[in-house]
Coordinates of C-alpha atoms in Angstrom, one line a residue:
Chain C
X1 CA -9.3 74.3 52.0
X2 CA -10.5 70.6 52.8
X3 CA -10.6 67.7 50.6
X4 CA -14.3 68.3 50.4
X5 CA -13.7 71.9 49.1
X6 CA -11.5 71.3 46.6
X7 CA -13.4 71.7 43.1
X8 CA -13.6 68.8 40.8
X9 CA -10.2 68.3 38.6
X10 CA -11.3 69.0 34.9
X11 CA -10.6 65.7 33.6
X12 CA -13.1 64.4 36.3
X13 CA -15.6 66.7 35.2
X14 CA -14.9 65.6 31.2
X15 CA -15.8 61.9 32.3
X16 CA -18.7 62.3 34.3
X17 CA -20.2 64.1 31.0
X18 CA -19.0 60.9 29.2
X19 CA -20.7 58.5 31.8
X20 CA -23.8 60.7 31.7
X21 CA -23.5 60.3 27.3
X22 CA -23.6 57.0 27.8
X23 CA -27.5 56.5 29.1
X24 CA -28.3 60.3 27.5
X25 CA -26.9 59.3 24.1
X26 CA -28.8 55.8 23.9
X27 CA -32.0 56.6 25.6
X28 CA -32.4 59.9 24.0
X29 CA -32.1 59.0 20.2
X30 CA -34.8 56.4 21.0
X31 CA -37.1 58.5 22.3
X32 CA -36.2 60.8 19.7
X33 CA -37.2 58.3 17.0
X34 CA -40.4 57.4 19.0
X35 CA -41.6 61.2 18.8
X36 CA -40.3 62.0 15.6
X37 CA -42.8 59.2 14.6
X38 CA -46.0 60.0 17.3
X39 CA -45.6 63.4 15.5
X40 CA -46.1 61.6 11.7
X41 CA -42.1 61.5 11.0
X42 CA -41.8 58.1 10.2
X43 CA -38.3 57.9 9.3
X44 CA -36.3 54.3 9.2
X45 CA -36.0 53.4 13.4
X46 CA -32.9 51.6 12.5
X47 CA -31.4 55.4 12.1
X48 CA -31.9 56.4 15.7
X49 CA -29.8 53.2 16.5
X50 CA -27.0 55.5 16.1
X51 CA -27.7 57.1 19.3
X52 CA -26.8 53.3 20.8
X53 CA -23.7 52.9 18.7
X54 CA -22.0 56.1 20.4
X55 CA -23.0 54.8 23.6
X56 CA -21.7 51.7 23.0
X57 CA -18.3 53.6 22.0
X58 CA -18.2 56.1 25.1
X59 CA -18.9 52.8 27.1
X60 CA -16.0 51.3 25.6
X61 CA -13.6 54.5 26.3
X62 CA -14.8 54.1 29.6
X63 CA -13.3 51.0 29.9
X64 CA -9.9 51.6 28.1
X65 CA -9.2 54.7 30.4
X66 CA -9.5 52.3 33.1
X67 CA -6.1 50.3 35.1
X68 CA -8.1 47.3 35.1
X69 CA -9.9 46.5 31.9
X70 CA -13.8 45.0 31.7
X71 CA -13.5 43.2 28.2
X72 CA -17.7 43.2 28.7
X73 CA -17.6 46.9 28.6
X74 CA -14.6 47.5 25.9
X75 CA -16.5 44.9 23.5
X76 CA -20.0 46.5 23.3
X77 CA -19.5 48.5 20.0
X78 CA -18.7 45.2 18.2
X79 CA -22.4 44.0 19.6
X80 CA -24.2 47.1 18.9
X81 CA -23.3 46.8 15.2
X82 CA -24.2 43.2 15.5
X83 CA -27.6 44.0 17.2
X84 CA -28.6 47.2 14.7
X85 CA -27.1 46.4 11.3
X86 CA -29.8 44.8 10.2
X87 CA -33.2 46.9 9.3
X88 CA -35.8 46.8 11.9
X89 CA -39.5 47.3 12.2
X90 CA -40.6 49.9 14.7
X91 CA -41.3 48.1 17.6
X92 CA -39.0 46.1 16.9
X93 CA -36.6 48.3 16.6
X94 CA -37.8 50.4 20.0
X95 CA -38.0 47.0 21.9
X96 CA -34.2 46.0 21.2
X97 CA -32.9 49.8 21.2
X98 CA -34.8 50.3 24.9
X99 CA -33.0 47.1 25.8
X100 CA -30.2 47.8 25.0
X101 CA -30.1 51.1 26.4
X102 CA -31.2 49.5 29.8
X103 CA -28.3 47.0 29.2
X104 CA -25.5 49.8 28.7
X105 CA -26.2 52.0 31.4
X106 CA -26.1 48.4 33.7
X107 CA -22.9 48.3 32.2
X108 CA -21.8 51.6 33.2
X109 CA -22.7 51.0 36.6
X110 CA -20.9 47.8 36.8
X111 CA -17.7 49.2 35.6
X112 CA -18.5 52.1 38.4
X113 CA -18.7 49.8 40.6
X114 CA -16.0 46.9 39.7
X115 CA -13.9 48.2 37.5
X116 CA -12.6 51.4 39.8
X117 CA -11.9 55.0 38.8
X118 CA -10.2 55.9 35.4
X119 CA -6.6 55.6 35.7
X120 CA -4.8 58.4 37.2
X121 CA -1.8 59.9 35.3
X122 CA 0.7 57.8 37.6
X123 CA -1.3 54.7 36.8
X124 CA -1.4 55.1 32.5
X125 CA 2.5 56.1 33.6
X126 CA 3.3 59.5 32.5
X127 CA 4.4 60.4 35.9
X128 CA 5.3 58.7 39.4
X129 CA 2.8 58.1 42.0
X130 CA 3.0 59.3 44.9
X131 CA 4.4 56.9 47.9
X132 CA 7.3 56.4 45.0
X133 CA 7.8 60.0 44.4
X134 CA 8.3 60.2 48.0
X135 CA 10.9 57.5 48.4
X136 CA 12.5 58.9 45.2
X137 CA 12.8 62.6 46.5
X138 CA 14.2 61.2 50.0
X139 CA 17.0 59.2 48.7
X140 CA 17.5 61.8 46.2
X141 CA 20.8 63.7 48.1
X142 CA 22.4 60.8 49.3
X143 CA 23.0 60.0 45.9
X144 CA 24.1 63.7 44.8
X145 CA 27.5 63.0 43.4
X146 CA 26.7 60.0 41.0
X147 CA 27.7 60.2 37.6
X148 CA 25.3 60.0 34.7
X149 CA 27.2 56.7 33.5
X150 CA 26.4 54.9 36.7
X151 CA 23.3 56.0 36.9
X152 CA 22.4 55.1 33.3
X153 CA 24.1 51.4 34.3
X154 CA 21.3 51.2 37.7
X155 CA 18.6 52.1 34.7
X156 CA 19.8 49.4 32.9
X157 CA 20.0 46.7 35.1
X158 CA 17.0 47.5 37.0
X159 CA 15.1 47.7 33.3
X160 CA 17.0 44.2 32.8
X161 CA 15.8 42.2 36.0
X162 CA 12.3 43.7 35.6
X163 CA 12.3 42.4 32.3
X164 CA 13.2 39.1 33.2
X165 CA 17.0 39.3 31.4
X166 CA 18.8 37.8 34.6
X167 CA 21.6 36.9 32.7
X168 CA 22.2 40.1 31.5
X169 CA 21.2 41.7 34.5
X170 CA 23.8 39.5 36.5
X171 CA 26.5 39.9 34.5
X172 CA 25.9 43.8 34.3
X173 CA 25.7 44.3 37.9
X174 CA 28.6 42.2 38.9
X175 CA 30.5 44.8 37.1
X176 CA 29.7 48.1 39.4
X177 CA 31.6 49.7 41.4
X178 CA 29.5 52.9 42.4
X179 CA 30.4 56.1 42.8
X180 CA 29.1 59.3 45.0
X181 CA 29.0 59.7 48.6
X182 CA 27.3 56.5 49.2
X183 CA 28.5 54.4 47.0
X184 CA 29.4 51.2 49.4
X185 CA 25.5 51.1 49.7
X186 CA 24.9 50.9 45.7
X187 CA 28.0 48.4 45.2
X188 CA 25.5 46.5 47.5
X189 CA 22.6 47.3 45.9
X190 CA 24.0 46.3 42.8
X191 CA 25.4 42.7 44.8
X192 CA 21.7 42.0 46.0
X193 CA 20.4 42.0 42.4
X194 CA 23.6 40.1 41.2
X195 CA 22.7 37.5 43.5
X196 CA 19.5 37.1 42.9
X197 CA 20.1 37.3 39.1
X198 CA 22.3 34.6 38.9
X199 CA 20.1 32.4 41.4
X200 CA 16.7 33.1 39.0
X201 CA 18.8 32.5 35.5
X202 CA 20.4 29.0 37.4
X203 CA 16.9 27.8 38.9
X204 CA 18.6 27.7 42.1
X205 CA 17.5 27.7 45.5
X206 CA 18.7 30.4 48.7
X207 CA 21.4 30.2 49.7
X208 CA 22.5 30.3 53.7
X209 CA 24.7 32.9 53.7
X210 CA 23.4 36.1 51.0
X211 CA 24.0 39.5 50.3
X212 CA 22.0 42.1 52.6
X213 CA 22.2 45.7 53.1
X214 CA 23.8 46.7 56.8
X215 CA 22.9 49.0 59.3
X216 CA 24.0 52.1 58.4
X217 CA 22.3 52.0 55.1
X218 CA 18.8 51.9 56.8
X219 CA 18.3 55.5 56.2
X220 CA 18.1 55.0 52.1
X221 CA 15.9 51.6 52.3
X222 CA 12.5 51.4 51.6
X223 CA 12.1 48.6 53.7
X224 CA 14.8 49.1 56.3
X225 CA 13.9 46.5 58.9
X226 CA 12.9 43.4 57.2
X227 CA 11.8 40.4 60.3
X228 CA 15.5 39.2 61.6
X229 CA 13.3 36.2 62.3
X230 CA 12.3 34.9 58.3
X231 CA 15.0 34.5 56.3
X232 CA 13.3 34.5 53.3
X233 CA 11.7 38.0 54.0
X234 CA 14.6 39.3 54.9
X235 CA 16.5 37.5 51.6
X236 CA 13.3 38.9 49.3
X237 CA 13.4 42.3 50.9
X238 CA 16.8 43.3 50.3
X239 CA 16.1 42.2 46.6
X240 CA 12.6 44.6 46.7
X241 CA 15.6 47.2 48.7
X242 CA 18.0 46.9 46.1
X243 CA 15.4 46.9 43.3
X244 CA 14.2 50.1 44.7
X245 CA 17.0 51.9 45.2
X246 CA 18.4 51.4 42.2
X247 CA 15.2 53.1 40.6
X248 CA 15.4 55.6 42.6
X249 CA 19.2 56.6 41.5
X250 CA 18.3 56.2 38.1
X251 CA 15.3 58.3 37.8
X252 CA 16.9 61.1 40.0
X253 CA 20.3 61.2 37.9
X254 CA 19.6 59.6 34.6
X255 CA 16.5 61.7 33.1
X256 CA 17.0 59.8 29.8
X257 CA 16.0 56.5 31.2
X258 CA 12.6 57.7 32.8
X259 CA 10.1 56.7 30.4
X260 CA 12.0 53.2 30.5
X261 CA 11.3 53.5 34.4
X262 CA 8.1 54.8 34.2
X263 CA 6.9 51.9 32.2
X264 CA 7.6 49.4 35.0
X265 CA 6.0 51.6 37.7
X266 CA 3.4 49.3 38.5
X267 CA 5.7 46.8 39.4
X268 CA 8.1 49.2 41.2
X269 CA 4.8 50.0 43.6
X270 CA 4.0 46.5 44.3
X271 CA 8.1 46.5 45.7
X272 CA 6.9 49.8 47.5
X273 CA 4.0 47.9 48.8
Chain X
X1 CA -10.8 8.6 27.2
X2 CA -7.4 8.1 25.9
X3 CA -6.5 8.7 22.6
X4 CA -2.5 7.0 22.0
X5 CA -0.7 8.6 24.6
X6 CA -3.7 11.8 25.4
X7 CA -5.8 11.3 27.9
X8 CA -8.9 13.2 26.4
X9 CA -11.6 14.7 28.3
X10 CA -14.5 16.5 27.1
X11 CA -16.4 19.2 28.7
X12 CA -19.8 19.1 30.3
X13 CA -21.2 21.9 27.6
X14 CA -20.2 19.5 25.3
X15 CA -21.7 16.7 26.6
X16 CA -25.0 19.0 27.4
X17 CA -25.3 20.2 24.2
X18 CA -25.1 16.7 22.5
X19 CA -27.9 15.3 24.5
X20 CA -30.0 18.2 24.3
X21 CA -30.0 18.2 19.8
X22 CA -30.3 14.3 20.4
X23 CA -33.3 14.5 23.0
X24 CA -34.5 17.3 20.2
X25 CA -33.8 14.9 17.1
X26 CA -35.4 12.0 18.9
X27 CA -38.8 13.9 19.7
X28 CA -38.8 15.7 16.2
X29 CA -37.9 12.4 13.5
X30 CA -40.7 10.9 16.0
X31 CA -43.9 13.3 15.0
X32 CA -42.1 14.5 11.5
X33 CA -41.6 12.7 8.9
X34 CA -39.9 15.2 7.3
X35 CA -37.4 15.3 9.8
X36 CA -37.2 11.4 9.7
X37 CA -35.8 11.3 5.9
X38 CA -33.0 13.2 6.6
X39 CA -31.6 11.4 9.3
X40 CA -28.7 10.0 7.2
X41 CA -27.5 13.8 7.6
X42 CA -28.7 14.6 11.0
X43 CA -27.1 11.7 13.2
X44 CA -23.4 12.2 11.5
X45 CA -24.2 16.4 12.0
X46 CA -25.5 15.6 16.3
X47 CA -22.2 13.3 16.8
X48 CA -19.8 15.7 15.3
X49 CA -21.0 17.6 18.0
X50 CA -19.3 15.8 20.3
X51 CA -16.4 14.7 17.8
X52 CA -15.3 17.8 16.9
X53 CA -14.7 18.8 21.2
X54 CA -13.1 15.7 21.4
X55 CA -10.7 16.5 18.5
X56 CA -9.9 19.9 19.8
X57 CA -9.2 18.7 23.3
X58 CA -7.2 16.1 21.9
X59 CA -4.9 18.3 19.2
X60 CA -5.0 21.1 22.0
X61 CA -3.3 18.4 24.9
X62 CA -1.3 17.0 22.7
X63 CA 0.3 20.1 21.6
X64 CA 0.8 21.2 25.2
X65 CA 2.4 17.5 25.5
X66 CA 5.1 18.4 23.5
X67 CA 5.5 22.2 25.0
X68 CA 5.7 21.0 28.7
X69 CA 9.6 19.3 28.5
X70 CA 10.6 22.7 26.4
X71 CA 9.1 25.2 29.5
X72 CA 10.4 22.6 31.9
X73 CA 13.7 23.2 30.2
X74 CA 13.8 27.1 30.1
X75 CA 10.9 28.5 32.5
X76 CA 13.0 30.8 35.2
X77 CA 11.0 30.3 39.1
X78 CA 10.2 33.6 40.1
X79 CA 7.8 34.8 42.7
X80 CA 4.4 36.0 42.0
X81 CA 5.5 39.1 42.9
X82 CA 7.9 39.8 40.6
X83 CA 6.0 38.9 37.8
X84 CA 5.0 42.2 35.6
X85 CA 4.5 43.4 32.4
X86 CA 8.0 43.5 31.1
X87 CA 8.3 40.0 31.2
X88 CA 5.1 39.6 28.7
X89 CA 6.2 36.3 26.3
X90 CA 8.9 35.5 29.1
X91 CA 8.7 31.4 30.5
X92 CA 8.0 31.4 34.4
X93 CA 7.7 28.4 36.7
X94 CA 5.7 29.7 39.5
X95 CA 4.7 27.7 43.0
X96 CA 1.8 28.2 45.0
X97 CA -1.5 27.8 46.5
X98 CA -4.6 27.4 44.3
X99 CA -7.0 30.0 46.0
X100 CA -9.9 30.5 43.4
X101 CA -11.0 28.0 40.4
X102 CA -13.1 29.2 37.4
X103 CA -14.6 27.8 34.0
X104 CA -13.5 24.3 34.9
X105 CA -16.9 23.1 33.1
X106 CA -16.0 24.4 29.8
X107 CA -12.4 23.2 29.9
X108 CA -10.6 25.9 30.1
X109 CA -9.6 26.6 33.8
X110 CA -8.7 29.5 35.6
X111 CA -6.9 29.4 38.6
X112 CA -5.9 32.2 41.1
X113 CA -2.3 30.7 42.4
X114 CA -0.7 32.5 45.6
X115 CA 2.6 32.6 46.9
X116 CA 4.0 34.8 49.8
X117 CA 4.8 37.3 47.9
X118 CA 1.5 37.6 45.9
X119 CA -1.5 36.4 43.8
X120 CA -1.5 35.8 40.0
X121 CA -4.3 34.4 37.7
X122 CA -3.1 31.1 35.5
X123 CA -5.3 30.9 32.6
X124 CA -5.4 27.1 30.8
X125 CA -6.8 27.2 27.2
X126 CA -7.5 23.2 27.9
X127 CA -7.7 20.7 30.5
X128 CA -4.6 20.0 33.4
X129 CA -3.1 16.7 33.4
X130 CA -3.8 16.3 36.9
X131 CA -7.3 17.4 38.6
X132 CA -6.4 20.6 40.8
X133 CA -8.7 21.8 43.4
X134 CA -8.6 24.5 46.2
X135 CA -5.7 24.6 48.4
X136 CA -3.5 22.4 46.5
X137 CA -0.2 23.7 46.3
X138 CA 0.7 23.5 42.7
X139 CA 3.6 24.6 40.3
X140 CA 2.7 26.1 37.5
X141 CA 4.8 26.7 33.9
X142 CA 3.7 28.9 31.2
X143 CA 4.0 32.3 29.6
X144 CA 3.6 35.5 31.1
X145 CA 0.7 37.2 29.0
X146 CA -1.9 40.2 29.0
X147 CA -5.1 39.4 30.4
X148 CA -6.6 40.5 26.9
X149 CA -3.9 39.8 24.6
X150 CA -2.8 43.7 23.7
X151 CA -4.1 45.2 27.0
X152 CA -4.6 44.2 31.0
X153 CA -2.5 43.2 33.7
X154 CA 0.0 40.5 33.1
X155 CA -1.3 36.5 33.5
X156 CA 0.2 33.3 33.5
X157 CA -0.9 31.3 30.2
X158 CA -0.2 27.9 31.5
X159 CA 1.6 25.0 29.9
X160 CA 0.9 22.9 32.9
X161 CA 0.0 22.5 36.3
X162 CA 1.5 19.7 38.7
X163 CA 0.3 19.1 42.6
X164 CA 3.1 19.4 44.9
X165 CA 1.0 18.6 47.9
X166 CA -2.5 17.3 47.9
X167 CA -4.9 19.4 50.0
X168 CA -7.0 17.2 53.0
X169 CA -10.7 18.0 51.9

């Protein structure tokens, strides 16, 4: 089966109804309104307003299901209220709701079109995406003989630096020794992000000589050959290395710290990147 | 203008919509007379259109006076990159090249500042000290924020924005 073959995912399917509500809902209860009153119903327009309103809404979803946000789109309820709380006359009221209609499905477009696809389940993070699942599932057996405590402690101070607690992080890293089969490459790991701690929380400048990873730990880097050439690269990528591989340990061995991890995906894949 | 220490500077809207309600004042007290016996209200109403910008932009500068030693004191220099949504209310001192400028005309810049390792927006809710264009390399100090308060990616809400090296243009 090709990519082309594969059918639609269902939650696709559920938006493109949504997006298809969005013109549907606010053109049709207009045109509703204006043949319920052609045929002698002449019912209050501002009433088939409503069909605006829950376009106005599904727009909004739209745009909250979305990674990146179009405050244009998520704010549109708030103006349709503004627009049809107040009773209208019946052109009036067929003038503004037409425009409006033509407005939202612009809108829909736009967000189509800027704003990207809804966000995947990796991107609202309920699970990994998938370059980091990768790099998670290859280092996982080189870490196979871990304890839970010490990979609860690479949770913790990967959670720490990401947050921006160097201090913490510093002092908590200094303080591992690793464990497992590989555990000269974690005490480095762990020395990287010391380093680099300390250096953030003290406003202080790169040193000449810093911690890097060697050779032989290549294999379990995500970025194993950083330009000898640039020191800085190669200074930032064994902090994006270490950052990375402590992750990696603590989402494969410490299953009680993942949705701590999962909430700082999106910065883990810009390390990845 | 400088008001005691706060060098004050009030936006082009402003100043547009000023003289557009004076232009309008002037033609209407000149064919109404209606419009001419209330002009002990109307000219204090048209220049509190332009005082009450002015007092704003001077409350709103002076405040971020007095917050610029306290970032200077605890902002932590990080890359762009490493900025993220954890560190949401967090102080950063970030440096970097101005790539993008928006909304300078309304006073409330926004610049798109990148480093090696990445780009960040720095949203100002009033006007820079110094006047940053294009290409100048800048550090930045402020508070890591979401784009939309609860929800978006994370921004820089910046306290202040100092040249490091004029651009050549």
């Amino acid at each position: 089966m090709t990519i082309a073959d594969t059918p639609p995912q269902p939650h696709r399917i559920h938006e493109r109804y949504l997006e298809l509500a969005v013109p549907g809902a606010s053109f049709g209860a207009t045109l509703a309104g204006i043949l319920a009153w052609q045929l002698g119903y002449e019912i209050n327009f501002q009433f088939f307003a409503v069909g605006c309103l829950i376009a106005s809404c599904v727009l909004a979803y739209l745009a909250w299901i979305r990674p990146k946000k179009d405050i244009v789109a998520l704010s549109t309820p708030i103006y349709g209220v503004i627009f049809f709380v107040v009773p209208t006359e019946y052109t009036v009221g067929v003038i503004m709701q037409l425009v409006y209609a033509v407005s939202l499905t612009i809108l829909l477009i736009r967000l189509k079109v800027r704003f990207g696809k809804p966000g995947t389940a990796a991107a609202m993070g309920r699970k990994l995406a998938d370059p980091l699942l990768t790099y998670v599932d290859q280092t996982r057996d080189a870490f196979a003989g871990i304890t839970p405590e010490t990979a609860h402690e690479a949770a913790v101070v990967f959670v720490q630096f990401t947050h921006g607690e160097y201090r913490h992080a510093a002092q908590r890293a200094g303080a591992q020794t690793g464990d497992g089969e590989h555990a000269a490459t974690l005490v480095r790991a762990f020395a990287v992000i010391k380093e680099h701690a300390v250096l953030i929380d003290k406003s202080l400048c790169r040193p000449v000589v810093y911690e890097v990873f060697r050779l032989e730990d290549s294999a379990l880097l995500a970025h194993p050959h950083p330009p000898a050439y640039d020191d800085d690269r190669e200074f930032y990528a064994a902090l994006d290395n270490a950052l990375l591989l402590l992750f990696s340990v603590a989402w494969n061995y410490s299953e009680a710290d993942r949705p701590h991890l999962l909430a700082c995906q999106a910065f883990v894949l810009k390390l990845l990147d | 203008m400088k008001i005691g220490k706060v060098e004050v500077k009030v936006s082009i809207i402003a100043i547009a919509v000023f003289a557009f309600f004076t232009l309008l004042l002037i033609v209407a007290s000149y064919y109404s007379p209606v419009v001419r016996s209330q002009l002990i209200w109307l000219i204090p109403g048209l220049f509190m259109l332009l005082v009450i910008p002015i007092a704003l932009n001077y409350m709103s500068r002076s405040q971020y006076a007095d917050l610029e030693p306290v970032y200077e004191a605890s902002a932590k220099t990080v890359r762009i990159k490493m900025i993220n949504m954890g560190m949401v209310g967090k102080a950063v001192r970030i440096e970097g090249v101005v790539e993008q400028i928006h909304f300078q005309f309304l006073n409330r810049p926004q610049y798109t500042v990148a480093d090696r390792s990445g780009a960040i927006s720095v949203k100002m809710f009033t006007t820079p000290n110094e006047d940053v264009k294009v290409n100048d390399i800048v550090e930045v100090l402020g508070q890591v924020i979401q784009r939309y308060v609860v929800t978006g990616d994370p921004v820089v809400n910046c306290i202040s924005i100092r040249k490091k090296i004029k651009n050549n243009d």
